[in-house]
Short mmCIF file of C-alpha atoms in Angstrom, two decimals:
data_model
loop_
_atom_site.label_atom_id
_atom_site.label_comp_id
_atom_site.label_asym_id
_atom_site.label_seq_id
_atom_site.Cartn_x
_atom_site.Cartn_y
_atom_site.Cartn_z
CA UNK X 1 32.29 -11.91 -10.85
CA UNK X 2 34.89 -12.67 -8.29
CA UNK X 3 38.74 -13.26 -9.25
CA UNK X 4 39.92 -16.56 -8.94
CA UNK X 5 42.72 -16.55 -6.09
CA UNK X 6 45.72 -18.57 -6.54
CA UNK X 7 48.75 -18.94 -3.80
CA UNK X 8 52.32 -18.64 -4.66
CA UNK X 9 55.14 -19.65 -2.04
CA UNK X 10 59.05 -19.22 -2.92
CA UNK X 11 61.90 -20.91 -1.39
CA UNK X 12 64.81 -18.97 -1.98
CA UNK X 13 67.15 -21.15 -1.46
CA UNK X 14 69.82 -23.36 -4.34
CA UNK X 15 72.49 -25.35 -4.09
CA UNK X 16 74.24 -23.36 -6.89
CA UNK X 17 73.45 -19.99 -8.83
CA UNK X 18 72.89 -20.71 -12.55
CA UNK X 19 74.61 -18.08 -14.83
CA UNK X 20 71.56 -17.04 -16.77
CA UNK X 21 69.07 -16.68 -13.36
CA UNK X 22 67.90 -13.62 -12.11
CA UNK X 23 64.93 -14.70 -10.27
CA UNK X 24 65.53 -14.27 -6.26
CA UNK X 25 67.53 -16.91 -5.50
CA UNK X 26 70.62 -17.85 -2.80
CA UNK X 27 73.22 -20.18 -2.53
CA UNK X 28 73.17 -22.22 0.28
CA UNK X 29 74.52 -25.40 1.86
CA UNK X 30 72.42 -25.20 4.80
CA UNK X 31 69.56 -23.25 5.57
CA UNK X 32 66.70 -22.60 8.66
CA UNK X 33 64.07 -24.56 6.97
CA UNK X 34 62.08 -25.16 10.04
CA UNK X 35 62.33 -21.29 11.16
CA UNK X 36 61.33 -20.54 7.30
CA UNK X 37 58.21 -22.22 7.22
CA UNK X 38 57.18 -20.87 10.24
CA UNK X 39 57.51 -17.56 8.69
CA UNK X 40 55.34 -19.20 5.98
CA UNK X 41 52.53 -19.75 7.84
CA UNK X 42 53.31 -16.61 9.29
CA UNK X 43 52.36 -14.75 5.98
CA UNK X 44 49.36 -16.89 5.41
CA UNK X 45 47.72 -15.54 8.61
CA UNK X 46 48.73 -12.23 8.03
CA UNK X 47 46.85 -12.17 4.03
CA UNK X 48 43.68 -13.58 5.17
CA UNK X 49 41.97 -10.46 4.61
CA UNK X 50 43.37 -10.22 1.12
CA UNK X 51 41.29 -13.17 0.28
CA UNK X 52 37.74 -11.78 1.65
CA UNK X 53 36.64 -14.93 1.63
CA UNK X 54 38.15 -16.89 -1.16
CA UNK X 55 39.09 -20.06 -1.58
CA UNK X 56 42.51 -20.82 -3.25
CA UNK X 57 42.15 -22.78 -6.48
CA UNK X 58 46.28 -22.83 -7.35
CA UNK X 59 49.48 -23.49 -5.46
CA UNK X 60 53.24 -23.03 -6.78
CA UNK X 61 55.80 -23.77 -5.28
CA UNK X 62 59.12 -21.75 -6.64
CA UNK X 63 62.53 -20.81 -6.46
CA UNK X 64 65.12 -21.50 -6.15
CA UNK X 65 64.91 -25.28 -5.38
CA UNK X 66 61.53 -25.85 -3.36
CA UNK X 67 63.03 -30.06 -4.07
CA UNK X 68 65.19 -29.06 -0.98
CA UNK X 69 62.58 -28.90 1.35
CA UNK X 70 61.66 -31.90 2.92
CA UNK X 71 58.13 -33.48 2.39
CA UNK X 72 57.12 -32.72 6.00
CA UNK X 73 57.72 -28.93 5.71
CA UNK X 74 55.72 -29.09 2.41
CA UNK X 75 52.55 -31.02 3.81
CA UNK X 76 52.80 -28.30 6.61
CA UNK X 77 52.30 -25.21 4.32
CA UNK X 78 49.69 -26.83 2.15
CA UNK X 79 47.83 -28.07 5.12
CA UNK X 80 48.04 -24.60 6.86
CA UNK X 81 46.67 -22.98 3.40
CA UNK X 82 43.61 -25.76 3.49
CA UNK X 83 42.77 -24.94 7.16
CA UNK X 84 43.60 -21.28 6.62
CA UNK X 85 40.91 -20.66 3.50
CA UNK X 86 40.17 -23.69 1.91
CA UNK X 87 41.14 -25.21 -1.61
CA UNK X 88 38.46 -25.12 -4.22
CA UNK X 89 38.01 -28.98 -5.01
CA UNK X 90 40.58 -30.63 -7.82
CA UNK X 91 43.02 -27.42 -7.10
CA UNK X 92 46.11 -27.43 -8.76
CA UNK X 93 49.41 -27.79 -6.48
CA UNK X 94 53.04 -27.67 -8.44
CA UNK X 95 56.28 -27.69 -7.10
CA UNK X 96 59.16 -27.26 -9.06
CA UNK X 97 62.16 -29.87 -8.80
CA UNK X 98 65.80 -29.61 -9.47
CA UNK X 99 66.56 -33.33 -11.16
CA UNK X 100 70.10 -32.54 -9.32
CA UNK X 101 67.90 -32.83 -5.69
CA UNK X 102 65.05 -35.48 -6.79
CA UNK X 103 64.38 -38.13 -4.05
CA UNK X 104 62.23 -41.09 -4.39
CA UNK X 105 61.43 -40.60 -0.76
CA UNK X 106 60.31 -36.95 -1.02
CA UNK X 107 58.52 -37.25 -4.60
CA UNK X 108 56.77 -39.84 -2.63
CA UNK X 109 56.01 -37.43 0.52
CA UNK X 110 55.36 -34.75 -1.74
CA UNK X 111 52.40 -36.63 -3.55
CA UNK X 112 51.28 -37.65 -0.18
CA UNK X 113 51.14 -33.70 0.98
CA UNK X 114 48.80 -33.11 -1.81
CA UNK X 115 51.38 -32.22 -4.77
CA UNK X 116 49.53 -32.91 -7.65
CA UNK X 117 51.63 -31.53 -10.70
CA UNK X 118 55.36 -31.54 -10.74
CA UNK X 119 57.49 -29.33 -12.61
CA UNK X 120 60.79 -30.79 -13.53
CA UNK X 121 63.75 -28.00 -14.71
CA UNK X 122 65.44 -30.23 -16.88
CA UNK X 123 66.53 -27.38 -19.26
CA UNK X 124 67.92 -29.96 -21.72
CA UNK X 125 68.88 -33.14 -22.15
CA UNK X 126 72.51 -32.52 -23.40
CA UNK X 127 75.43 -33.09 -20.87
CA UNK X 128 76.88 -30.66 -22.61
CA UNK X 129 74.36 -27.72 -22.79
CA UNK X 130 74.05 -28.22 -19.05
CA UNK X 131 77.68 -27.70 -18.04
CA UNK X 132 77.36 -24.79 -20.34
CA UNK X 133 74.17 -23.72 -18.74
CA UNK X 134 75.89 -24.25 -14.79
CA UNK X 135 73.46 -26.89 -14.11
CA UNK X 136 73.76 -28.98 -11.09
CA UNK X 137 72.91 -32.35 -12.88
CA UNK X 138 73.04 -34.44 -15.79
CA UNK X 139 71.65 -35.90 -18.35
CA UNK X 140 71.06 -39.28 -17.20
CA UNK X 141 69.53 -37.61 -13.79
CA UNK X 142 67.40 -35.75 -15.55
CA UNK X 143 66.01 -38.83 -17.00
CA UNK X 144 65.83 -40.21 -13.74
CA UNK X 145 64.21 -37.37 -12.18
CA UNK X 146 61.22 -38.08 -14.80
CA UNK X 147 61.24 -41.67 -14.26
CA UNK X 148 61.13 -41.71 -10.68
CA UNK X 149 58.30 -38.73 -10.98
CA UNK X 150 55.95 -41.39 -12.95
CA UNK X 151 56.94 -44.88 -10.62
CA UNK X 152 55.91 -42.33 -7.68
CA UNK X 153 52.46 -41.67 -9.00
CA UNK X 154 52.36 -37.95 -10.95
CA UNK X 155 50.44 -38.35 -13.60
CA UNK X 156 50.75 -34.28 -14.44
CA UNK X 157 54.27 -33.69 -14.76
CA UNK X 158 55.62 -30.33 -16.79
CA UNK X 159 59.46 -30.74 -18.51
CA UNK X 160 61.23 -27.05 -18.16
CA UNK X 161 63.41 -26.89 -21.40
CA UNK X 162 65.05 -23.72 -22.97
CA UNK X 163 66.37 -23.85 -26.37
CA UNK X 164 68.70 -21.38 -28.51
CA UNK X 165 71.72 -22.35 -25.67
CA UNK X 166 75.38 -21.46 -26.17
CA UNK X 167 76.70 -23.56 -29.28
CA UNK X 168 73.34 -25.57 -29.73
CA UNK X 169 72.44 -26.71 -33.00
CA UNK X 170 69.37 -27.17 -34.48
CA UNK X 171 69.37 -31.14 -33.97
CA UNK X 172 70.21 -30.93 -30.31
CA UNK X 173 67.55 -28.51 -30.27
CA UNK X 174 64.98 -30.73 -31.40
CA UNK X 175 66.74 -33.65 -29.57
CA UNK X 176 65.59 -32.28 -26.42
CA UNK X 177 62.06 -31.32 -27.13
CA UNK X 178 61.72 -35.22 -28.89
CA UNK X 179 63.29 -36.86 -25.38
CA UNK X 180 60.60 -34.62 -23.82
CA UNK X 181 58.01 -36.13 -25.51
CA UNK X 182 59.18 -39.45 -25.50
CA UNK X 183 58.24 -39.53 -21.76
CA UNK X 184 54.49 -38.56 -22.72
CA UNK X 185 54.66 -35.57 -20.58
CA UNK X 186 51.96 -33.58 -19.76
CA UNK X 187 53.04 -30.43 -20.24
CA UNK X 188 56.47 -29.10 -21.49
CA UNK X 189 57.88 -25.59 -21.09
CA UNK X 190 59.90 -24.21 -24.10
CA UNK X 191 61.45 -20.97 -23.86
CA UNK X 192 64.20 -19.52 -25.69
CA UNK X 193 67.30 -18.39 -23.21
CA UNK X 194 67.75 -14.62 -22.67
CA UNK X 195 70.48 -13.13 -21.27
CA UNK X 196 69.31 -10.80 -18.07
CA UNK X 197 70.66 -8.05 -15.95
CA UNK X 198 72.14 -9.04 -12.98
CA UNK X 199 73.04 -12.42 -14.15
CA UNK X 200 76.62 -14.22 -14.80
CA UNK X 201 76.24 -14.56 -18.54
CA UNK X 202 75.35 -10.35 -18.65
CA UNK X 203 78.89 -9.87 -17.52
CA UNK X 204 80.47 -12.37 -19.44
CA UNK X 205 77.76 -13.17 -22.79
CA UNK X 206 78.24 -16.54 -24.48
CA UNK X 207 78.22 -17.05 -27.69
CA UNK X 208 74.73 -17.81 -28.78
CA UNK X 209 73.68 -19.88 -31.79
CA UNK X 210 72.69 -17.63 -35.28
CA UNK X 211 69.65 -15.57 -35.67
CA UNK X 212 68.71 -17.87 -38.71
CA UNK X 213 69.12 -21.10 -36.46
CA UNK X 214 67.39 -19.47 -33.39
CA UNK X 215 64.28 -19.46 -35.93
CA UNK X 216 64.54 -23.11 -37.60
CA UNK X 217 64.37 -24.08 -34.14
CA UNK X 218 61.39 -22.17 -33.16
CA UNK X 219 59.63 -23.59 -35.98
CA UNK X 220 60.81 -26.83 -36.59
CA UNK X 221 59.79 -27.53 -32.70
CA UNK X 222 56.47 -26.34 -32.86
CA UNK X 223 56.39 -28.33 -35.97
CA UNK X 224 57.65 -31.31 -33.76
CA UNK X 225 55.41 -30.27 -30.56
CA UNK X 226 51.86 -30.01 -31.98
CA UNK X 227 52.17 -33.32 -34.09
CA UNK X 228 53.14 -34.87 -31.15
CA UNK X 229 49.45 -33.31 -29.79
CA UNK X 230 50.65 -30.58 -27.84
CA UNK X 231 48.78 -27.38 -27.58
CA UNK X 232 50.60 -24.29 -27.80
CA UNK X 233 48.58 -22.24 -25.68
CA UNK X 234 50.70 -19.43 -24.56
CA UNK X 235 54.29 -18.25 -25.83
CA UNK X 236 55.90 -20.67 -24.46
CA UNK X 237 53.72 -23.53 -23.24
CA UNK X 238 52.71 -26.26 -24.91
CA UNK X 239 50.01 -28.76 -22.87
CA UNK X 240 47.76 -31.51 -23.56
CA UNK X 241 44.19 -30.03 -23.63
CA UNK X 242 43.50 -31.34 -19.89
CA UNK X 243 46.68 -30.41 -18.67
CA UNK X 244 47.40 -26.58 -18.94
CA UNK X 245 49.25 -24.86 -16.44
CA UNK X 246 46.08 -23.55 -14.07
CA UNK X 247 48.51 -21.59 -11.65
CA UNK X 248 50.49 -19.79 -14.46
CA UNK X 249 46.60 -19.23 -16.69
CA UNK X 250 45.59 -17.36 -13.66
CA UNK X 251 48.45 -15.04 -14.07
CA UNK X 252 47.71 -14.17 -17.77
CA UNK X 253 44.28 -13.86 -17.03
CA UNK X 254 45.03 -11.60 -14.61
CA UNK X 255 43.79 -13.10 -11.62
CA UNK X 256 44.62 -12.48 -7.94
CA UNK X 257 47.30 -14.35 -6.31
CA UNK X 258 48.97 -14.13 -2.61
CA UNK X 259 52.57 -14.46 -2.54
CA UNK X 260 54.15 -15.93 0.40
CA UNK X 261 58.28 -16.54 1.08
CA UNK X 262 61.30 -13.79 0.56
CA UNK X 263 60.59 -12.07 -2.70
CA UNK X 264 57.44 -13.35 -3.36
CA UNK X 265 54.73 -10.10 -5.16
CA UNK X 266 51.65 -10.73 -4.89
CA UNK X 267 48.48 -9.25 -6.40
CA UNK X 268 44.71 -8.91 -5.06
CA UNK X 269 41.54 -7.13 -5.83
CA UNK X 270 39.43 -5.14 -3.80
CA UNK X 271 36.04 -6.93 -4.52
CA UNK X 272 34.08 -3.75 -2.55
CA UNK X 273 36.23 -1.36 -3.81
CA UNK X 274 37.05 -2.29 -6.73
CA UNK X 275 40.60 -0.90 -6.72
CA UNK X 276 43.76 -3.43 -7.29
CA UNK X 277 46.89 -3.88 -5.32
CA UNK X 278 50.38 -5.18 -6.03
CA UNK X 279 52.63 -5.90 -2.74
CA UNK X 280 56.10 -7.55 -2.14
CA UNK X 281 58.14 -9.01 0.46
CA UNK X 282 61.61 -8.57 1.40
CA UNK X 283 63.96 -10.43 -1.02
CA UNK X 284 66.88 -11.05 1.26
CA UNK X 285 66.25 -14.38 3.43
CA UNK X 286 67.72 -12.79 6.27
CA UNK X 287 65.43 -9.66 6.29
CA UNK X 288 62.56 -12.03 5.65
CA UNK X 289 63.09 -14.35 8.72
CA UNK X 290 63.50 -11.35 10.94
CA UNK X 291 60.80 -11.35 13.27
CA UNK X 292 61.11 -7.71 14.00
CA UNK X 293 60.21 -7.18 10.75
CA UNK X 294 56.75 -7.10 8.91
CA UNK X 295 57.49 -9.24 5.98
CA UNK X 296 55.83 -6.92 3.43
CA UNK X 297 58.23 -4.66 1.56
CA UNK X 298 56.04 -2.33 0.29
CA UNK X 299 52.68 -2.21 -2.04
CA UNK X 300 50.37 -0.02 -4.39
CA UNK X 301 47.43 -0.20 -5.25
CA UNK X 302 47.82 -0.28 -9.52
CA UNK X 303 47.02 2.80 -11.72
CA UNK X 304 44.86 2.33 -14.94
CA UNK X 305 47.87 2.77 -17.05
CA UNK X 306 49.40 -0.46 -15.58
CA UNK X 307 46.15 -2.08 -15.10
CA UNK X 308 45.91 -1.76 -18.85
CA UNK X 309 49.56 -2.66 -19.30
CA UNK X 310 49.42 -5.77 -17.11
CA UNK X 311 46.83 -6.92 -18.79
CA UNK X 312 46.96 -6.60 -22.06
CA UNK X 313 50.41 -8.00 -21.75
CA UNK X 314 49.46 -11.29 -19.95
CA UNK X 315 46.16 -11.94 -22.38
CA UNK X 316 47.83 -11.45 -25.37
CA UNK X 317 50.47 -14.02 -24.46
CA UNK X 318 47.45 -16.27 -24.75
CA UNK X 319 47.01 -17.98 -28.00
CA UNK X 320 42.73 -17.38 -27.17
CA UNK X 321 43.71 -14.02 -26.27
CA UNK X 322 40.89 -12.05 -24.37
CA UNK X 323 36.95 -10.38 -25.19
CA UNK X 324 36.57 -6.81 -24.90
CA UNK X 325 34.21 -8.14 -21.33
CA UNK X 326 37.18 -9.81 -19.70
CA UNK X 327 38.90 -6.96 -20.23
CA UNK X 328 36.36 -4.55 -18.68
CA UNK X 329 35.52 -7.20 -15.70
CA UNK X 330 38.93 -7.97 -15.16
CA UNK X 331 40.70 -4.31 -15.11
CA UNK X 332 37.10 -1.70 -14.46
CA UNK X 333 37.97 0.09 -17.73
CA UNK X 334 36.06 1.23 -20.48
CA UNK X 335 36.90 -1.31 -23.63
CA UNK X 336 36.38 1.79 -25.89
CA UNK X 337 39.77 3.27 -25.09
CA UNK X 338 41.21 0.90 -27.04
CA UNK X 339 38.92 -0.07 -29.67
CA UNK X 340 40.74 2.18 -32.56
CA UNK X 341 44.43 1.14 -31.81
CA UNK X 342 42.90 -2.55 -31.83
CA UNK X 343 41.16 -2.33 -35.30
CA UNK X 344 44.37 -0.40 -36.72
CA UNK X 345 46.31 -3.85 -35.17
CA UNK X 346 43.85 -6.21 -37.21
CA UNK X 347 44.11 -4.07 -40.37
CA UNK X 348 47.90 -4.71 -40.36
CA UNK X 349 47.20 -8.28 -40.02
CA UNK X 350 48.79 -8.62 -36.18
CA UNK X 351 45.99 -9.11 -34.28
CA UNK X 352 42.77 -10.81 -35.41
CA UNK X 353 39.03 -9.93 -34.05
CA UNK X 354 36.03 -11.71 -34.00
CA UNK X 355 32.85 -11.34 -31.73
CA UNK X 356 34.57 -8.58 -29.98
CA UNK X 357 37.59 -11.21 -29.17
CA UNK X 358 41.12 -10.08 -29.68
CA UNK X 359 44.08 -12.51 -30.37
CA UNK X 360 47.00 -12.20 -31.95
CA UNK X 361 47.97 -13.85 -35.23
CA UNK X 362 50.93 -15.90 -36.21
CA UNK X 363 52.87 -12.83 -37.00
CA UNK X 364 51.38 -10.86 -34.10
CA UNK X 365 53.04 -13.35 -32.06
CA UNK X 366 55.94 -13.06 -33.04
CA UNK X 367 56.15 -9.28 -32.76
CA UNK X 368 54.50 -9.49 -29.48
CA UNK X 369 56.83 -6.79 -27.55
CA UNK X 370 56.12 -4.15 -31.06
CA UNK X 371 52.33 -4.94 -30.77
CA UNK X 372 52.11 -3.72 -27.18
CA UNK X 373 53.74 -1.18 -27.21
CA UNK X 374 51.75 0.24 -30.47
CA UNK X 375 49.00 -0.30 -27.85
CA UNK X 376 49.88 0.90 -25.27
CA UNK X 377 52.06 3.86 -26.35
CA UNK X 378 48.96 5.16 -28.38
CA UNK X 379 47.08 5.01 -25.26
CA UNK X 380 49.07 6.48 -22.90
CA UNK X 381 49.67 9.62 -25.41
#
């Protein structure tokens, strides 16, 4: 069976740094966008024969702040990626969008390009918990940024929120996730903040709510979320049942993707060989642009320890969680390896197994991280 191919593109650029980020992003007030999306197009050309053949049946568009890209430059990569290898018919295309950059007259262009989802980082609805959080807008634009979304035609828009911020409590919490839903959203995003290497808040930690409330407002929002008639389909998204996240499912189903723009990894499958390859551009903007450069970093092709670690970590993340057949088609090894570590898993009651399909339970979910590694350290012994 062939492997879906999806198509990543990052734009590396923000107007500000947020404290808690540590994806590969740069502050800038100005920035070479023409001379960027040449290099773009650039990388398209040059992963053609990644594809062998494939059509692209995803786009995302990440960051950073792809909103600060003007319509025109985002028509011109999607239109180079349809003439290039062709989107399979109905393909998803999501760009993210800082409510601190939306534009009526770009949501508009964007839609026009072929946009078809949009993902709005509204993190939370509280003036308050954005200042704390370094956020570039407000409350009331984040609103706005939703509204205008909607008058401009999206009709599959995805609300970014984190919860368990500095000094939240469990009301504002829940606050959030209800203004969310107010707007009938599509999809909404709900992750818990974590504090990362390499970000602001590592150096300097802020004072996070309690363990006990961190849980009430786990629960009490999935409570909230899947009355409302929300899915929860993965760890932390929740979608109506027409409207999952197609870009991100390829991920944890361990699809192939390209990834195009500084930083972007990318990750393909040899369909003769049957061997799988991980590559990566050069994060730095500057480094990227510089045509005397190839724009590829470096690559490997993936060992069956990480093959099995990749995947078992994306699939389980899935509430449907994976058959012992998608795991052989998907990584070319024998579902037998694991077969004993797996039934030990479902005898403790943190993974459950029927017709030779493994998911996690409620508990197994929340003790994702112990589960895999009981996996995977008893296979790698």
């Amino acid at each position: 069976m062939t492997q879906p191919l999806g198509l990543y593109v990052h734009i590396p650029w923000c107007v500000r740094k947020c404290p808690y980020c540590d994806f590969n992003s740069h502050e800038a007030q100005h920035f070479p966008e023409r001379e960027y999306v040449q290099r773009l197009i650039q990388d398209l050309e040059d992963d053609l024969q990644r594809a062998e053949g494939r059509k692209i049946s995803s786009m995302f568009f990440g960051g950073g702040t792809p909103s600060l890209f003007s319509a025109t430059s985002i028509a011109t990569v999607i239109t180079s990626a349809r003439e290039l290898y062709g989107l399979v018919p109905d393909a998803e295309i999501t760009l993210e969008a800082n409510p601190g950059t939306a534009d009526a007259a770009n949501f508009l262009g964007y839609r026009k390009a072929g946009v078809n989802r949009l993902s709005i980082g509204v993190q939370s609805f509280s003036d308050q918990s954005l200042s704390e959080l370094g956020r570039i807008h407000s409350a009331g634009e984040a609103h706005a940024a939703i509204q205008m979304a909607r008058k401009c035609g999206f009709s599959n828009i995805n609300v970014d929120l984190m919860h368990g911020l500095p000094g939240q409590t469990v009301t504002a919490g829940l606050n959030d996730l209800q203004r969310a839903i107010a707007y009938n959203a599509e999809h909404i995003s709900w992750y818990q903040l974590t504090i990362e290497p390499n970000t602001h808040f590592y150096s300097k930690p802020p004072q996070l709510p309690a363990e006990s409330n961190l849980e009430e407002i786990q629960l009490r929002g999935h409570e909230l979320l899947v009355s409302a008639g929300y899915q929860h389909y993965e760890v932390s998204a929740y979608g109506h049942a027409d409207h999952r996240g197609h870009h991100n499912l390829n991920y944890w189903r361990f699809g192939d993707y390209l990834g195009i723009g500084a930083g972007a990894h990318g990750k393909t499958t040899h369909q003769t060989l049957g061997t799988q390859e991980r590559y990566w551009r050069r994060r730095q903007p500057a480094e990227y642009l510089d045509q005397g450069k190839d724009t590829v970093a470096g690559s490997r092709h993936l060992s069956e320890d990480e093959l099995m670690e990749e995947y078992l970590m994306n699939a389980l993340r899935q509430r449907d969680g994976f058959s012992l057949k998608q795991f052989e088609r998907a990584t070319g090894l024998q579902a037998s390896s694991l077969q004993r570590r797996l039934a030990e898993l479902v005898d403790q009651g943190l993974l459950c197994e029927e017709n030779n399909h493994i998911a996690c339970t409620a508990v197994g979910w929340q003790f994702l991280d112990s589960v895999l590694t009981a996996l995977l350290t008893e296979e790698n012994q």
